[in-house]
Amino acid sequence: MEAPGRDGRHGARRHGTSSTTTSGTVSSGYTSTSSRLSWISMEAARHFRELEMEDLEVVGPPKETASEKKMKQIKILAKEFFGAPSSAKCSAEGGDPSVLKRWLRELGVEWVLHVADGTLAPAEGLEHALDASSWSLALSEIVDTFHLASGLLPVHGSTEEQNMAEQLQLAGFTQQALLKMLTFVDSMVAPNLSCGIDWSLVLIGAPYKKFHTLLRLCEALRNALTEIQLPLHSSYSAEVATILGEIVDTLSAKEGKVREAIWNALEEIRTRILESPEDGQGSSHTQTPQGSSDVDETTKSVVKYAIFLEDYDSIMEPIVSEAASLGKYIPRVGEPPLISLRVEMVSCLEEKLANKSEAFSDQGLRFLFLLNNSFFIMDELRYALFFHESCKADLAGKVEGYMERFIQVSWAPVLSCLINPTPSCLGKNYSPLSKFESEFQKMYTTQKLLKVRYPDLRNRLRRAIIDKIIPAYTRYLADDYGNAPQKFSPSNLEEMLQELFEG
């Protein structure tokens, strides 16, 4: 009898007593040596028996794999759905919807059934429409289950006919689940429908959110198509192959609809961005004179949108290229279509910001607004592949220019009280020094409350102001203009200027 040892090899197991005859003379020490060898043999035998028992305990029946466990559960659901044993003919029309509902609930997407029958509540629709992650995961799980069903091995004692029928039943069940899942796609691509949500009444960024959801749906459908078209197991039947073809055709059609919806959404957002500046903000549409100089919400949305396009480059590139080949989109920058589209968006955004800034009555606020927004664009897109070095250099030059203009319109008049005082500048009862101190205090109080969100930009702007004000003020004091007592020392002024733009 062969028994496996710990290392997997087999050896003869021996029962009872056996003896071996050797030639030669037995020494006088035989008895003690023989006893020792006998004891060692007994210990070794006991040791090997213990190892054999350990091996028998470890081996046992094979454990059920996760795939096998999942297939067992799906088999039960499929049989319940069709309401017949596996050898019976499948009929999707007669399937039990409660069984399908149970599986979709386990997958976390029971809500797609409410999309299918039109009973999805608006709040619930918005929640799922803005986050398609659970839907994407469930779609992948269903496609994976279809492949497992196609490779189903015969159950012990079952006939080939029974096994093929069971395969067909499982394939039909997963197909029905897919069809329910895809009703969500139909709701998202339908114009102005989208799960019963009026997107115009949601948030100002709703078009971007819907666009993002469409991109994620397209990615999920593309991945599902790639997976479903992997070679099936060699044991699948012709009927299963037919179902596979139907699934591929359906997924391809849905992906085509989503791609079209993506282009339409892209055009809608691009049209808003590329509106003529006069359409949105001209002099007749001025904002509050003391409006915020912080980063504009439009800037945040457009930059986020441009980054979305890069994150989904593999999806967007063929869509935009197809639109360009059909004449729906004409690139203006001379780059590949998708890159050109992104660069155009950023360029148009800069134009719109410049136009919007004209609504500020305070020129200092105007240039600070442009400075904040331009720096935000430059910082957010510094790693974007489409944003070439020439684009970055051009924007960096604008940031420096806005900084200089801001200092010129806000701090140069303060400094002029010392450098080039005039009667109109000084007014009555004002010496150059006292006028400078008064204007400095006013500007300091105002700009201390302004917001520059990026520490690097904030420090650069402070340093530029300090380099302009402190040397001139120090020279004025050194030249001993007038004998009036000074209110601030140069170090006092520098400390105050280090407090600007905290918001």
XYZ file of N, CA, C and O in Angstrom, residues 250-409:
640
model
N -26.216 44.312 -28.552
C -26.906 45.259 -27.673
C -25.919 46.209 -27.003
O -26.134 47.433 -26.970
N -24.824 45.655 -26.467
C -23.818 46.496 -25.827
C -23.208 47.481 -26.816
O -22.967 48.651 -26.484
N -22.950 47.023 -28.044
C -22.370 47.903 -29.071
C -23.322 49.049 -29.401
O -22.905 50.203 -29.551
N -24.622 48.721 -29.513
C -25.609 49.754 -29.825
C -25.693 50.781 -28.686
O -25.765 51.992 -28.929
N -25.678 50.300 -27.440
C -25.748 51.216 -26.303
C -24.505 52.085 -26.223
O -24.581 53.281 -25.919
N -23.344 51.490 -26.493
C -22.111 52.281 -26.474
C -22.172 53.373 -27.531
O -21.743 54.513 -27.294
N -22.721 53.037 -28.709
C -22.858 54.039 -29.767
C -23.750 55.196 -29.334
O -23.445 56.365 -29.605
N -24.836 54.878 -28.637
C -25.730 55.932 -28.148
C -25.040 56.808 -27.116
O -25.222 58.034 -27.105
N -24.275 56.177 -26.236
C -23.569 56.955 -25.209
C -22.510 57.845 -25.849
O -22.335 59.012 -25.445
N -21.800 57.324 -26.843
C -20.788 58.138 -27.536
C -21.433 59.361 -28.186
O -20.894 60.472 -28.143
N -22.598 59.153 -28.787
C -23.307 60.272 -29.406
C -23.745 61.282 -28.350
O -23.644 62.500 -28.545
N -24.237 60.760 -27.194
C -24.656 61.652 -26.109
C -23.466 62.423 -25.546
O -23.595 63.589 -25.155
N -22.307 61.772 -25.502
C -21.096 62.451 -25.020
C -20.739 63.615 -25.932
O -20.416 64.720 -25.470
N -20.793 63.384 -27.230
C -20.466 64.463 -28.162
C -21.467 65.618 -28.030
O -21.084 66.794 -28.033
N -22.763 65.278 -27.894
C -23.775 66.329 -27.737
C -23.542 67.125 -26.454
O -23.679 68.353 -26.447
N -23.218 66.423 -25.361
C -22.941 67.116 -24.105
C -21.692 67.976 -24.228
O -21.624 69.094 -23.706
N -20.700 67.442 -24.938
C -19.461 68.184 -25.163
C -19.735 69.461 -25.935
O -19.222 70.537 -25.611
N -20.570 69.359 -26.955
C -20.925 70.524 -27.766
C -21.699 71.550 -26.940
O -21.480 72.756 -27.075
N -22.589 71.059 -26.089
C -23.374 71.978 -25.259
C -22.474 72.786 -24.336
O -22.604 74.019 -24.240
N -21.551 72.089 -23.676
C -20.653 72.779 -22.746
C -19.679 73.663 -23.509
O -19.406 74.803 -23.112
N -19.158 73.154 -24.625
C -18.198 73.933 -25.415
C -18.846 75.199 -25.957
O -18.217 76.266 -26.006
N -20.108 75.106 -26.356
C -20.813 76.278 -26.871
C -20.943 77.344 -25.792
O -20.770 78.541 -26.050
N -21.223 76.888 -24.577
C -21.328 77.847 -23.478
C -19.986 78.533 -23.237
O -19.919 79.733 -22.980
N -18.918 77.741 -23.308
C -17.588 78.291 -23.055
C -17.163 79.227 -24.175
O -16.578 80.287 -23.950
N -17.486 78.838 -25.414
C -17.017 79.593 -26.567
C -17.964 80.711 -26.982
O -17.817 81.268 -28.059
N -18.954 81.009 -26.149
C -19.821 82.150 -26.438
C -18.975 83.398 -26.602
O -17.962 83.580 -25.933
N -19.428 84.276 -27.466
C -18.740 85.548 -27.614
C -18.738 86.279 -26.279
O -19.743 86.268 -25.575
N -17.626 86.894 -25.893
C -17.582 87.608 -24.612
C -18.727 88.596 -24.449
O -19.249 88.783 -23.367
N -19.170 89.221 -25.551
C -20.260 90.186 -25.469
C -21.584 89.540 -25.081
O -22.493 90.197 -24.606
N -21.682 88.191 -25.308
C -22.928 87.496 -24.997
C -23.144 87.355 -23.504
O -24.272 87.158 -23.060
N -22.053 87.386 -22.738
C -22.210 87.066 -21.328
C -22.003 88.205 -20.360
O -22.749 88.350 -19.418
N -20.967 89.046 -20.580
C -20.588 89.918 -19.475
C -20.396 91.380 -19.842
O -19.968 92.149 -19.022
N -20.685 91.844 -21.017
C -20.293 93.187 -21.411
C -20.618 94.277 -20.416
O -21.039 94.031 -19.305
N -20.452 95.495 -20.822
C -20.637 96.611 -19.900
C -22.062 96.708 -19.390
O -22.316 97.275 -18.333
N -23.024 96.175 -20.159
C -24.409 96.223 -19.721
C -24.748 95.154 -18.708
O -25.848 95.109 -18.186
N -23.801 94.252 -18.432
C -24.020 93.169 -17.478
C -22.994 93.239 -16.359
O -22.405 92.251 -15.970
N -22.756 94.438 -15.865
C -21.723 94.583 -14.849
C -22.168 93.963 -13.539
O -23.353 93.930 -13.218
N -21.176 93.465 -12.791
C -21.467 92.881 -11.497
C -21.304 93.934 -10.412
O -21.078 95.105 -10.688
N -21.460 93.537 -9.168
C -21.305 94.469 -8.053
C -19.930 95.125 -8.118
O -18.924 94.437 -8.301
N -19.832 96.430 -7.966
C -18.539 97.109 -8.092
C -17.447 96.502 -7.225
O -16.291 96.487 -7.605
N -17.808 96.030 -6.050
C -16.793 95.452 -5.165
C -16.931 93.925 -5.150
O -16.958 93.297 -4.100
N -17.055 93.313 -6.335
C -17.197 91.862 -6.443
C -15.961 91.128 -5.959
O -14.911 91.709 -5.720
N -16.099 89.816 -5.809
C -14.998 89.003 -5.296
C -13.865 88.916 -6.302
O -14.096 88.748 -7.500
N -12.646 89.031 -5.789
C -11.462 88.885 -6.652
C -10.913 87.471 -6.602
O -9.862 87.181 -7.164
N -11.638 86.566 -5.919
C -11.190 85.179 -5.788
C -11.424 84.425 -7.100
O -11.983 84.964 -8.059
N -11.021 83.152 -7.126
C -11.163 82.332 -8.333
C -12.637 82.165 -8.676
O -13.457 81.806 -7.823
N -12.975 82.431 -9.923
C -14.347 82.383 -10.398
C -14.838 80.943 -10.515
O -14.068 80.037 -10.832
N -16.134 80.726 -10.262
C -16.704 79.379 -10.366
C -16.614 78.840 -11.791
O -16.444 77.650 -12.007
N -16.738 79.717 -12.775
C -16.608 79.289 -14.172
C -15.210 78.753 -14.434
O -15.035 77.749 -15.126
N -14.213 79.415 -13.874
C -12.831 78.948 -14.037
C -12.662 77.553 -13.464
O -12.073 76.674 -14.103
N -13.200 77.333 -12.270
C -13.093 76.015 -11.652
C -13.763 74.948 -12.513
O -13.217 73.853 -12.718
N -14.942 75.264 -13.037
C -15.691 74.286 -13.832
C -14.972 73.945 -15.128
O -14.856 72.775 -15.501
N -14.478 74.964 -15.825
C -13.829 74.721 -17.110
C -12.528 73.939 -16.932
O -12.238 73.010 -17.696
N -11.747 74.304 -15.921
C -10.492 73.586 -15.679
C -10.777 72.137 -15.298
O -10.123 71.202 -15.778
N -11.770 71.940 -14.443
C -12.160 70.578 -14.061
C -12.605 69.797 -15.283
O -12.280 68.612 -15.447
N -13.327 70.441 -16.151
C -13.819 69.835 -17.386
C -12.650 69.424 -18.288
O -12.630 68.325 -18.848
N -11.662 70.311 -18.425
C -10.501 69.999 -19.262
C -9.730 68.806 -18.706
O -9.228 67.963 -19.462
N -9.639 68.714 -17.377
C -8.956 67.584 -16.751
C -9.751 66.307 -16.950
O -9.179 65.231 -17.176
N -11.097 66.409 -16.905
C -11.937 65.249 -17.205
C -11.590 64.678 -18.576
O -11.444 63.477 -18.762
N -11.472 65.571 -19.542
C -11.192 65.129 -20.905
C -9.874 64.381 -20.981
O -9.746 63.412 -21.739
N -8.889 64.828 -20.220
C -7.601 64.135 -20.240
C -7.673 62.808 -19.498
O -7.075 61.820 -19.922
N -8.431 62.765 -18.398
C -8.574 61.517 -17.655
C -9.236 60.437 -18.503
O -8.971 59.245 -18.317
N -10.116 60.850 -19.415
C -10.826 59.899 -20.281
C -10.349 60.025 -21.723
O -11.128 59.915 -22.669
N -9.064 60.232 -21.864
C -8.485 60.455 -23.188
C -8.792 59.311 -24.150
O -9.128 59.538 -25.314
N -8.680 58.059 -23.684
C -8.880 56.918 -24.576
C -10.316 56.833 -25.074
O -10.567 56.269 -26.144
N -11.260 57.385 -24.318
C -12.660 57.401 -24.757
C -12.927 58.604 -25.651
O -13.578 58.500 -26.694
N -12.412 59.762 -25.252
C -12.712 61.001 -25.962
C -12.016 61.108 -27.310
O -12.566 61.678 -28.252
N -10.810 60.571 -27.407
C -10.033 60.748 -28.652
C -10.774 60.244 -29.884
O -10.908 60.988 -30.868
N -11.294 59.008 -29.888
C -12.022 58.564 -31.088
C -13.312 59.328 -31.320
O -13.718 59.530 -32.469
N -13.976 59.796 -30.251
C -15.226 60.538 -30.416
C -14.961 61.885 -31.088
O -15.647 62.276 -32.042
N -13.951 62.616 -30.591
C -13.644 63.931 -31.157
C -13.045 63.793 -32.559
O -13.350 64.588 -33.456
N -12.212 62.778 -32.754
C -11.627 62.557 -34.088
C -12.707 62.245 -35.108
O -12.653 62.718 -36.255
N -13.694 61.447 -34.722
C -14.801 61.136 -35.632
C -15.596 62.392 -35.965
O -15.977 62.619 -37.119
N -15.834 63.231 -34.943
C -16.556 64.482 -35.180
C -15.785 65.381 -36.149
O -16.371 66.028 -37.031
N -14.452 65.410 -36.003
C -13.628 66.222 -36.908
C -13.679 65.665 -38.330
O -13.751 66.421 -39.303
N -13.660 64.339 -38.466
C -13.693 63.729 -39.804
C -15.031 63.958 -40.493
O -15.109 64.008 -41.722
N -16.099 64.113 -39.697
C -17.430 64.348 -40.258
C -17.733 65.835 -40.437
O -18.815 66.191 -40.896
N -16.785 66.678 -40.052
C -16.987 68.111 -40.195
C -17.810 68.738 -39.094
O -18.170 69.920 -39.170
N -18.126 67.983 -38.033
C -18.871 68.542 -36.909
C -17.994 69.466 -36.065
O -18.510 70.328 -35.349
N -16.693 69.261 -36.139
C -15.759 70.067 -35.351
C -14.537 70.362 -36.200
O -13.972 69.463 -36.836
N -14.142 71.638 -36.245
C -12.972 72.050 -37.018
C -11.919 72.559 -36.038
O -12.091 73.621 -35.415
N -10.822 71.824 -35.839
C -9.759 72.266 -34.914
C -9.198 73.618 -35.342
O -8.961 73.857 -36.526
N -8.970 74.491 -34.368
C -8.473 75.837 -34.657
C -6.996 76.006 -34.350
O -6.378 76.957 -34.790
N -6.442 75.103 -33.550
C -5.076 75.289 -33.070
C -4.058 74.563 -33.936
O -2.868 74.818 -33.850
N -4.509 73.655 -34.775
C -3.580 72.900 -35.609
C -3.021 71.671 -34.933
O -2.112 71.032 -35.447
N -3.544 71.321 -33.777
C -3.121 70.128 -33.054
C -4.076 68.984 -33.402
O -5.080 69.186 -34.086
N -3.796 67.750 -32.921
C -4.808 66.702 -33.024
C -6.116 67.197 -32.427
O -6.116 68.004 -31.492
N -7.259 66.741 -32.960
C -8.560 67.322 -32.582
C -8.794 67.467 -31.089
O -9.233 68.533 -30.635
N -8.531 66.424 -30.300
C -8.842 66.493 -28.880
C -7.956 67.507 -28.158
O -8.426 68.261 -27.296
N -6.672 67.546 -28.508
C -5.766 68.527 -27.891
C -6.185 69.938 -28.277
O -6.212 70.855 -27.449
N -6.533 70.122 -29.545
C -6.961 71.441 -30.010
C -8.187 71.902 -29.248
O -8.276 73.062 -28.821
N -9.121 71.003 -29.030
C -10.350 71.355 -28.324
C -10.053 71.835 -26.907
O -10.624 72.818 -26.438
N -9.137 71.167 -26.220
C -8.795 71.563 -24.857
C -8.112 72.925 -24.814
O -8.432 73.778 -23.980
N -7.155 73.121 -25.720
C -6.424 74.391 -25.746
C -7.375 75.537 -26.065
O -7.292 76.625 -25.473
N -8.308 75.300 -26.981
C -9.292 76.327 -27.324
C -10.129 76.712 -26.102
O -10.441 77.889 -25.889
N -10.517 75.721 -25.326
C -11.317 75.982 -24.135
C -10.591 76.894 -23.171
O -11.167 77.855 -22.639
N -9.322 76.583 -22.903
C -8.553 77.386 -21.946
C -8.348 78.798 -22.489
O -8.472 79.782 -21.746
N -8.068 78.915 -23.779
C -7.863 80.243 -24.378
C -9.135 81.073 -24.299
O -9.103 82.273 -23.976
N -10.270 80.434 -24.583
C -11.540 81.144 -24.527
C -11.872 81.549 -23.092
O -12.413 82.633 -22.844
N -11.528 80.686 -22.146
C -11.754 81.014 -20.737
C -10.982 82.265 -20.359
O -11.517 83.148 -19.663
N -9.746 82.373 -20.796
C -8.942 83.555 -20.481
C -9.578 84.817 -21.054
O -9.586 85.878 -20.406
N -10.117 84.717 -22.263
C -10.784 85.867 -22.874
C -12.014 86.282 -22.067
O -12.257 87.470 -21.837
N -12.794 85.281 -21.637
C -13.994 85.585 -20.877
C -13.652 86.205 -19.518
O -14.365 87.076 -19.026
N -12.574 85.733 -18.903
C -12.155 86.305 -17.627
C -11.732 87.762 -17.795
O -12.049 88.616 -16.958
N -10.993 88.023 -18.874
C -10.570 89.408 -19.132
C -11.786 90.303 -19.332
O -11.834 91.440 -18.828
N -12.789 89.808 -20.044
C -13.999 90.587 -20.269
C -14.774 90.795 -18.964
O -15.268 91.890 -18.679
N -14.866 89.733 -18.159
C -15.589 89.844 -16.893
C -14.912 90.812 -15.938
O -15.576 91.505 -15.164
N -13.585 90.880 -16.010
C -12.846 91.762 -15.101
C -13.155 93.225 -15.347
O -12.971 94.066 -14.454
N -13.627 93.549 -16.542
C -13.924 94.945 -16.862
C -15.112 95.469 -16.062
O -15.335 96.685 -16.000
N -15.868 94.559 -15.453
C -17.011 94.988 -14.649
C -16.586 95.578 -13.301
O -17.392 96.210 -12.624
N -15.316 95.363 -12.909
C -14.840 95.890 -11.624
C -14.567 97.385 -11.757
O -13.818 97.819 -12.633
N -15.157 98.169 -10.864
C -14.866 99.609 -10.871
C -13.504 99.888 -10.235
O -12.832 100.859 -10.586
N -13.096 99.044 -9.310
C -11.785 99.167 -8.669
C -10.753 98.424 -9.514
O -10.810 97.201 -9.666
N -9.807 99.146 -10.072
C -8.821 98.539 -10.965
C -7.889 97.571 -10.224
O -7.394 96.597 -10.798
N -7.653 97.843 -8.932
C -6.843 96.915 -8.161
C -7.529 95.563 -8.049
O -6.909 94.511 -8.238
N -8.832 95.564 -7.759
C -9.601 94.321 -7.700
C -9.632 93.626 -9.049
O -9.587 92.401 -9.138
N -9.712 94.417 -10.095
C -9.768 93.834 -11.440
C -8.522 92.988 -11.716
O -8.630 91.830 -12.141
N -7.345 93.567 -11.468
C -6.122 92.829 -11.792
C -5.838 91.712 -10.785
O -5.211 90.716 -11.136
N -6.320 91.873 -9.568
C -6.170 90.779 -8.610
C -7.064 89.601 -9.008
O -6.672 88.437 -8.857
N -8.245 89.899 -9.524
C -9.148 88.868 -10.041
C -8.478 88.093 -11.180
O -8.473 86.856 -11.196
N -7.882 88.812 -12.109
C -7.196 88.158 -13.237
C -5.982 87.378 -12.754
O -5.693 86.288 -13.252
N -5.278 87.928 -11.778
C -4.097 87.261 -11.239
C -4.479 85.949 -10.563
O -3.860 84.903 -10.808
N -5.498 85.984 -9.708
C -5.937 84.776 -9.011
C -6.385 83.686 -9.980
O -6.028 82.517 -9.840
N -7.168 84.070 -10.967
C -7.715 83.084 -11.905
C -6.647 82.517 -12.833
O -6.626 81.311 -13.103
N -5.760 83.370 -13.309
C -4.695 82.891 -14.199
C -3.746 81.949 -13.471
O -3.313 80.931 -14.013
N -3.432 82.290 -12.222
C -2.542 81.422 -11.453
C -3.221 80.083 -11.166
O -2.571 79.030 -11.180
N -4.530 80.111 -10.896
C -5.283 78.873 -10.663
C -5.212 77.968 -11.893
O -4.957 76.757 -11.790
N -5.433 78.527 -13.074
C -5.368 77.741 -14.313
C -3.974 77.150 -14.494
O -3.813 75.962 -14.794
N -2.964 77.981 -14.302
C -1.589 77.526 -14.482
C -1.231 76.424 -13.493
O -0.585 75.431 -13.858
N -1.665 76.567 -12.244
C -1.335 75.576 -11.221
C -2.075 74.260 -11.453
O -1.490 73.181 -11.326
N -3.365 74.328 -11.781
C -4.164 73.119 -11.964
C -3.753 72.326 -13.206
O -3.860 71.098 -13.226
N -3.280 73.023 -14.230
C -2.953 72.350 -15.494
C -1.448 72.129 -15.685
O -1.028 71.778 -16.776
N -0.687 72.321 -14.620
C 0.766 72.231 -14.798
C 1.220 70.831 -15.208
O 2.280 70.679 -15.818
N 0.444 69.800 -14.877
C 0.812 68.433 -15.255
C -0.038 67.892 -16.412
O 0.094 66.741 -16.782
N -0.912 68.728 -16.949
C -1.768 68.278 -18.050
C -0.937 68.105 -19.317
O -0.176 68.997 -19.699
N -1.085 66.966 -19.950
C -0.272 66.665 -21.132
C -0.614 67.568 -22.309
O 0.247 67.887 -23.123
N -1.884 67.978 -22.410
C -2.285 68.798 -23.555
C -1.783 70.233 -23.425
O -1.716 70.955 -24.420
N -1.448 70.642 -22.190
C -1.047 72.025 -21.954
C 0.451 72.134 -22.199
O 1.269 71.952 -21.296
N 0.818 72.461 -23.428
C 2.222 72.474 -23.839
C 3.029 73.520 -23.078
O 2.479 74.434 -22.457
N 4.357 73.381 -23.171
C 5.246 74.325 -22.496
C 5.017 75.751 -22.983
O 5.124 76.705 -22.214
N 4.702 75.898 -24.268
C 4.456 77.245 -24.801
C 3.220 77.862 -24.147
O 3.190 79.062 -23.853
N 2.189 77.035 -23.901
C 0.974 77.517 -23.234
C 1.286 77.923 -21.802
O 0.812 78.953 -21.318
N 2.084 77.097 -21.124
C 2.449 77.396 -19.739
C 3.268 78.680 -19.665
O 3.057 79.511 -18.768
N 4.206 78.842 -20.587
C 5.049 80.040 -20.590
C 4.205 81.290 -20.855
O 4.415 82.342 -20.221
N 3.248 81.176 -21.779
C 2.382 82.311 -22.096
C 1.550 82.707 -20.880
O 1.428 83.905 -20.557
N 1.009 81.714 -20.178
C 0.188 82.003 -19.005
C 1.039 82.548 -17.861
O 0.609 83.451 -17.130
N 2.257 82.026 -17.707
C 3.153 82.534 -16.663
C 3.480 84.009 -16.920
O 3.565 84.813 -15.980
N 3.661 84.363 -18.201
C 3.907 85.764 -18.545
C 2.723 86.650 -18.193
O 2.905 87.786 -17.723
N 1.514 86.146 -18.388
C 0.324 86.919 -18.038
C 0.224 87.111 -16.524
O -0.169 88.187 -16.060
N 0.573 86.059 -15.763
C 0.550 86.172 -14.302
C 1.481 87.289 -13.848
O 1.113 88.132 -13.003
N 2.688 87.331 -14.400
C 3.638 88.384 -14.033
C 3.105 89.755 -14.434
O 3.248 90.739 -13.694
N 2.486 89.817 -15.612
C 1.945 91.098 -16.074
C 0.811 91.596 -15.195
O 0.751 92.791 -14.856
N -0.092 90.689 -14.785
C -1.206 91.084 -13.907
C -0.690 91.535 -12.543
O -1.236 92.451 -11.920
N 0.382 90.898 -12.079
C 0.960 91.275 -10.797
C 1.524 92.703 -10.869
O 1.289 93.525 -9.965
N 2.232 93.001 -11.937
C 2.798 94.335 -12.106
C 1.705 95.391 -12.216
O 1.804 96.471 -11.622
N 0.638 95.060 -12.980
C -0.448 96.030 -13.158
C -1.185 96.257 -11.839
O -1.601 97.380 -11.542
N -1.353 95.200 -11.066
C -2.022 95.329 -9.772
C -1.245 96.283 -8.863
O -1.821 97.190 -8.226
N 0.060 96.099 -8.782
C 0.895 96.961 -7.933
C 0.876 98.397 -8.462
O 0.827 99.362 -7.692
N 0.874 98.529 -9.784
C 0.903 99.852 -10.396
C -0.347 100.656 -10.075
O -0.269 101.840 -9.725
N -1.525 100.006 -10.186
C -2.762 100.766 -9.987
C -3.113 100.931 -8.511
O -3.851 101.854 -8.151
